[in-house]
Coordinates of C-alpha atoms in Angstrom, one line a residue:
M220 CA -82.5 -22.0 71.2
K221 CA -80.1 -19.4 72.7
V222 CA -77.6 -20.4 70.2
S223 CA -80.0 -19.8 67.3
R224 CA -81.1 -16.5 68.6
K225 CA -77.6 -15.3 69.0
C226 CA -77.1 -16.6 65.3
R227 CA -80.1 -14.6 64.1
N228 CA -79.1 -11.5 65.9
L229 CA -75.6 -11.8 64.5
T230 CA -76.9 -12.3 60.9
V231 CA -79.2 -9.2 61.2
L232 CA -76.2 -7.1 62.5
L233 CA -74.0 -8.3 59.7
L234 CA -76.6 -7.6 56.9
T235 CA -77.2 -4.2 58.4
I236 CA -73.4 -3.3 58.3
I237 CA -73.2 -4.6 54.8
M238 CA -76.2 -2.6 53.6
S239 CA -74.8 0.5 55.2
L240 CA -71.4 0.1 53.5
G241 CA -73.1 -0.3 50.2
L242 CA -74.9 3.0 50.7
I243 CA -71.8 4.8 51.7
L244 CA -69.7 3.3 48.7
T245 CA -72.6 4.1 46.2
G246 CA -72.6 7.6 47.4
C247 CA -68.9 8.1 47.1
G248 CA -69.1 6.6 43.5
N249 CA -71.8 9.0 42.5
S250 CA -69.9 11.9 43.9
G251 CA -66.7 11.0 42.2
G252 CA -68.3 10.2 39.0
S253 CA -70.1 13.5 38.8
G254 CA -66.8 15.4 39.9
N255 CA -64.5 13.9 37.5
S256 CA -66.7 13.6 34.3
G257 CA -65.8 17.2 33.4
S258 CA -68.5 17.1 30.8
S259 CA -70.2 20.6 30.0
S260 CA -73.3 18.6 28.8
S261 CA -74.3 17.6 32.3
S262 CA -74.6 21.2 33.5
G263 CA -75.2 23.0 30.2
G264 CA -72.1 25.1 30.8
I265 CA -68.5 25.4 29.6
K266 CA -65.6 24.0 31.7
A267 CA -62.2 25.7 31.2
I268 CA -59.0 25.8 33.0
Y269 CA -56.4 28.6 33.4
S270 CA -52.9 27.1 33.1
G271 CA -49.9 29.4 33.9
P272 CA -46.6 30.0 35.7
G273 CA -46.0 31.5 39.1
T274 CA -47.7 35.0 39.8
D275 CA -46.5 38.5 39.9
T276 CA -48.6 41.4 40.5
F277 CA -50.1 41.5 36.9
K278 CA -50.6 37.9 36.6
Q279 CA -52.5 37.8 39.9
M280 CA -54.6 40.6 38.7
L281 CA -55.3 38.9 35.5
M282 CA -56.4 35.4 37.3
D283 CA -58.6 37.3 39.7
K284 CA -60.4 39.0 36.7
L285 CA -60.7 35.7 34.6
A286 CA -62.3 34.2 37.8
E287 CA -64.6 37.3 38.1
Y288 CA -65.9 37.3 34.6
A289 CA -66.1 33.5 33.9
P290 CA -69.5 33.0 35.7
S291 CA -71.3 35.7 33.7
E292 CA -70.4 34.0 30.5
G293 CA -71.6 30.5 31.9
I294 CA -67.9 29.3 32.3
D295 CA -66.8 27.0 35.2
L296 CA -63.2 28.1 35.4
T297 CA -60.5 26.3 37.4
I298 CA -57.3 28.1 38.2
G299 CA -54.7 25.5 37.9
E300 CA -51.8 25.2 40.3
A301 CA -48.8 27.4 39.1
C302 CA -46.5 25.4 36.5
A303 CA -42.8 25.6 37.3
S304 CA -41.8 24.1 33.9
T305 CA -43.1 23.2 30.5
N306 CA -43.3 19.7 31.5
D307 CA -45.7 20.6 34.3
Q308 CA -47.9 22.7 32.0
V309 CA -48.0 20.0 29.4
E310 CA -49.1 17.4 32.1
Q311 CA -51.7 20.0 33.5
I312 CA -53.2 20.4 30.0
Q313 CA -53.2 16.7 29.4
K314 CA -55.2 16.1 32.7
A315 CA -57.6 18.9 31.8
V316 CA -58.6 17.3 28.5
A317 CA -58.7 13.9 30.2
D318 CA -61.0 15.4 32.8
G319 CA -63.3 16.8 30.1
Y320 CA -62.5 20.5 30.1
D321 CA -63.8 22.3 26.9
A322 CA -61.1 24.9 26.7
I323 CA -57.4 25.9 27.9
I324 CA -56.8 29.4 28.9
C325 CA -53.2 29.5 28.9
L326 CA -50.3 31.8 29.8
P327 CA -47.3 29.9 28.6
V328 CA -44.4 29.1 30.9
D329 CA -42.3 29.2 27.7
R330 CA -44.0 30.7 24.6
A331 CA -41.5 28.7 22.5
T332 CA -43.3 25.4 23.5
A333 CA -46.7 26.3 22.1
L334 CA -46.5 23.2 19.8
Q335 CA -46.1 20.9 22.8
L336 CA -49.1 22.7 24.6
E337 CA -51.3 22.4 21.4
I338 CA -50.5 18.6 21.1
A339 CA -51.4 18.2 24.8
A340 CA -54.6 19.9 24.3
G341 CA -55.8 17.6 21.4
D342 CA -58.9 19.1 19.8
K343 CA -59.6 21.6 22.6
P344 CA -59.1 25.2 21.7
I345 CA -56.4 27.1 23.6
I346 CA -56.8 30.8 24.3
Y347 CA -53.4 32.2 25.0
V348 CA -53.4 35.2 27.3
N349 CA -51.0 38.0 28.0
A350 CA -48.0 36.0 26.4
C351 CA -48.1 35.5 22.5
P352 CA -46.5 32.5 21.0
D353 CA -44.9 33.1 17.4
E354 CA -47.7 33.3 14.7
Q355 CA -46.8 29.9 13.3
F356 CA -48.3 28.3 16.3
L357 CA -51.5 30.4 16.1
K358 CA -54.7 29.4 14.0
P359 CA -57.9 31.3 13.9
N360 CA -60.7 30.1 16.0
K361 CA -58.5 27.3 17.5
Y362 CA -55.2 28.8 18.9
M363 CA -55.7 32.5 19.4
S364 CA -54.1 35.0 21.6
V365 CA -55.5 37.7 23.8
S366 CA -52.9 40.5 24.7
S367 CA -51.7 44.0 24.2
Y368 CA -49.4 44.9 21.3
E369 CA -46.0 44.9 23.4
M370 CA -44.2 47.0 21.0
N371 CA -46.6 49.9 21.9
A372 CA -45.5 49.7 25.5
G373 CA -41.8 50.5 24.8
E374 CA -42.7 53.1 22.2
Y375 CA -44.9 55.0 24.9
Q376 CA -42.0 54.6 27.5
A377 CA -39.3 56.0 25.1
E378 CA -41.4 58.9 24.0
Y379 CA -42.0 60.0 27.5
V380 CA -38.2 59.8 28.4
Y381 CA -37.1 61.4 25.2
N382 CA -39.5 64.4 26.0
K383 CA -38.7 64.5 29.6
L384 CA -35.0 64.7 29.0
G385 CA -35.3 67.4 26.4
K386 CA -35.1 65.5 23.2
P387 CA -31.3 64.7 23.6
S388 CA -29.0 63.5 20.7
S389 CA -27.7 60.7 22.8
M390 CA -28.8 58.6 25.8
N391 CA -27.1 56.2 28.1
I392 CA -29.9 53.8 29.3
I393 CA -30.4 50.8 31.6
I394 CA -33.0 48.1 30.8
F395 CA -34.4 45.7 33.3
R396 CA -36.1 42.9 31.4
G397 CA -39.0 40.5 32.5
E398 CA -38.6 36.7 32.2
A399 CA -36.7 35.8 29.0
T400 CA -39.4 33.4 27.9
H401 CA -42.1 36.0 27.8
N402 CA -42.4 37.9 24.5
A403 CA -43.0 41.2 26.4
A404 CA -39.5 41.2 27.8
V405 CA -38.2 41.1 24.2
A406 CA -40.7 43.3 22.5
R407 CA -40.8 46.1 25.0
S408 CA -37.0 46.4 25.2
V409 CA -36.5 46.3 21.5
S410 CA -39.1 49.0 20.8
V411 CA -37.6 51.3 23.3
K412 CA -34.2 51.3 21.4
N413 CA -36.0 51.3 18.0
W414 CA -38.1 54.2 18.8
L415 CA -35.3 56.4 20.3
R416 CA -33.2 55.6 17.4
S417 CA -35.9 56.6 14.8
Q418 CA -35.7 60.0 16.5
G419 CA -32.0 60.2 15.8
V420 CA -30.9 59.4 19.3
A421 CA -27.5 57.6 19.7
V422 CA -28.6 54.9 22.2
N423 CA -26.0 53.4 24.3
V424 CA -27.4 50.5 26.5
V425 CA -24.9 50.7 29.6
F426 CA -26.7 47.7 31.5
D427 CA -29.4 45.1 30.2
D428 CA -30.4 42.2 32.4
T429 CA -33.3 40.2 33.4
A430 CA -34.8 40.9 36.9
N431 CA -37.7 38.5 36.2
W432 CA -40.6 41.0 37.0
S433 CA -39.2 41.3 40.5
T434 CA -38.7 44.3 42.7
E435 CA -36.0 42.8 44.8
Q436 CA -34.1 41.5 41.7
A437 CA -34.2 44.8 40.1
K438 CA -32.8 46.5 43.1
D439 CA -30.1 44.1 43.3
L440 CA -29.4 44.6 39.7
F441 CA -29.0 48.3 40.1
H442 CA -26.5 47.6 43.0
I443 CA -24.5 45.5 40.5
F444 CA -24.6 48.2 37.8
Q445 CA -23.2 50.8 40.3
K446 CA -20.1 48.8 40.5
T447 CA -19.5 49.3 36.8
N448 CA -19.0 53.2 37.5
Q449 CA -20.9 54.1 34.4
S450 CA -23.3 57.0 34.0
F451 CA -26.9 56.7 32.9
D452 CA -29.8 58.9 31.9
A453 CA -32.9 56.7 32.4
I454 CA -34.1 53.3 33.5
F455 CA -36.5 51.4 31.4
C456 CA -38.4 48.5 33.1
N457 CA -40.5 46.0 31.5
N458 CA -43.0 46.2 34.4
D459 CA -43.8 48.4 37.4
D460 CA -42.5 45.9 40.1
M461 CA -39.0 46.3 38.6
A462 CA -39.4 50.0 38.3
L463 CA -40.3 50.2 42.0
G464 CA -37.2 48.2 42.7
A465 CA -35.1 50.6 40.6
V466 CA -36.7 53.5 42.4
E467 CA -35.9 52.1 45.8
A468 CA -32.1 51.6 44.7
L469 CA -31.9 55.1 43.4
K470 CA -33.5 56.6 46.6
E471 CA -30.9 54.6 48.8
A472 CA -28.0 55.9 46.5
G473 CA -29.1 59.5 46.8
Y474 CA -30.2 60.0 43.1
D475 CA -32.6 62.8 42.2
L476 CA -35.6 60.9 40.9
D477 CA -36.8 63.9 38.7
K478 CA -33.5 63.9 36.7
Y479 CA -33.3 60.1 36.2
P480 CA -36.5 59.0 34.9
V481 CA -37.7 55.4 35.9
V482 CA -40.4 54.0 33.8
G483 CA -42.4 50.8 34.0
V484 CA -45.5 49.0 32.6
D485 CA -48.8 47.8 33.9
A486 CA -50.0 50.9 35.9
T487 CA -50.5 48.8 39.0
V488 CA -51.8 50.4 42.2
A489 CA -48.3 50.6 43.6
G490 CA -47.0 52.0 40.4
C491 CA -49.5 54.7 40.1
E492 CA -49.0 55.7 43.9
S493 CA -45.2 56.0 43.2
I494 CA -46.0 58.3 40.1
A495 CA -48.3 60.3 42.4
K496 CA -45.4 60.8 45.1
G497 CA -43.0 62.1 42.4
E498 CA -40.8 58.9 42.4
M499 CA -41.5 56.6 39.3
Q500 CA -42.3 59.0 36.5
F501 CA -44.2 57.0 34.0
T502 CA -46.0 53.7 33.3
V503 CA -48.1 52.1 30.6
Y504 CA -51.5 50.7 31.5
Q505 CA -51.8 47.1 30.5
S506 CA -55.5 46.2 31.2
A507 CA -55.8 42.9 33.1
D508 CA -59.5 43.7 33.2
G509 CA -59.7 43.9 29.5
Q510 CA -57.4 40.9 28.7
A511 CA -59.4 38.8 31.1
Q512 CA -62.7 40.0 29.7
K513 CA -61.8 39.3 26.2
A514 CA -60.2 36.0 27.0
I515 CA -63.5 34.8 28.6
Q516 CA -65.5 36.0 25.7
L517 CA -63.2 34.2 23.4
T518 CA -63.3 31.0 25.5
K519 CA -67.0 30.9 25.3
A520 CA -67.1 31.4 21.6
L521 CA -64.4 28.7 20.6
A522 CA -65.6 26.2 23.3
S523 CA -69.0 26.4 22.0
G524 CA -67.8 25.7 18.4
G525 CA -68.3 29.3 17.3
T526 CA -65.8 31.9 16.0
A527 CA -64.2 34.9 17.3
D528 CA -66.1 37.3 14.9
G529 CA -67.7 40.3 16.5
I530 CA -65.4 40.5 19.5
E531 CA -63.8 43.8 19.6
G532 CA -60.0 44.0 19.0
L533 CA -60.1 41.0 16.6
S534 CA -57.0 41.3 14.1
E535 CA -57.4 41.1 10.4
D536 CA -55.4 37.8 10.2
G537 CA -57.8 36.2 13.0
F538 CA -54.8 35.4 15.3
Y539 CA -55.3 38.1 18.0
I540 CA -57.7 40.0 20.1
W541 CA -55.8 43.2 20.9
V542 CA -56.4 45.1 24.1
P543 CA -54.8 48.7 23.7
F544 CA -52.2 49.9 26.1
E545 CA -52.6 53.6 27.7
P546 CA -49.8 55.9 28.8
V547 CA -49.8 57.0 32.3
D548 CA -47.9 60.0 34.0
A549 CA -48.5 62.3 36.8
S550 CA -51.3 64.1 34.9
N551 CA -53.6 60.9 34.9
A552 CA -52.1 58.4 37.3
S553 CA -55.1 58.9 39.8
E554 CA -57.5 57.3 37.2
Y555 CA -55.6 54.0 37.1
P556 CA -55.6 51.1 37.6
K557 CA -59.3 50.8 36.3

């Protein structure tokens, strides 16, 4: 009898354990299934992912604003891990599609690889933000770009420096570029030279190199330039972070910042503070807020099977949503960023 009672007790204990394990496993399975389905139909919302490279000041502002605006449009937005390469970005997009995401908001690691990204996205729309692929990779209501017209940024910079220096007939300039794979690094630099030449200025580029949007790299590049023993009249930088690096280098070398204009792009907090202090002289406001807001609006429209019609800034060809640049100097720096 004692043996039988022990057996019964043991049996009850084993059954209890098995049932408990079953409940636990069932609970995990339900949680995993819900979290991995990625289907917008279960929640009635839109599931999107932001895919981009490592951050700088502007990119971080852009991501923060995307995350801020997404909920108001019913979008569940995931900020993907920074992609170090095109392969990383392709894999990230492929996984997002497999996980049921409805749309991809993408700042390409390399805009020349847009076709690879679009193949990875399958039938999901891609909303390129800030960096534009070539037009051959864009398609209305499918693969569209939300950005600011980069040529305008360089034109604003050139016009300011031209007037600041008294409309000279010739000019020695330094150009610090962003990442070579970003269209802004090309367009902003080319438009500076084109605008000055359109005014009859003989432009001599005494130094032109990429500082990858970085303050420290721009500072280091100026030290390298000094070793060439060339003169210069102004420094054109593709963003504020590089302009701030140039300012630091000029201050250390004893240059009069009023006589040697340093200009940037983005109108970041630090950039505008530098202008207010009489150091950096000029920047161009690129609206992270505006680009993020339009990107979220476009994501909602395209992920829902709609079109970009009615979104302010839509280009006639249907490829772009343009967010205007704005010139910023000492007269209005206190109004930015906004």
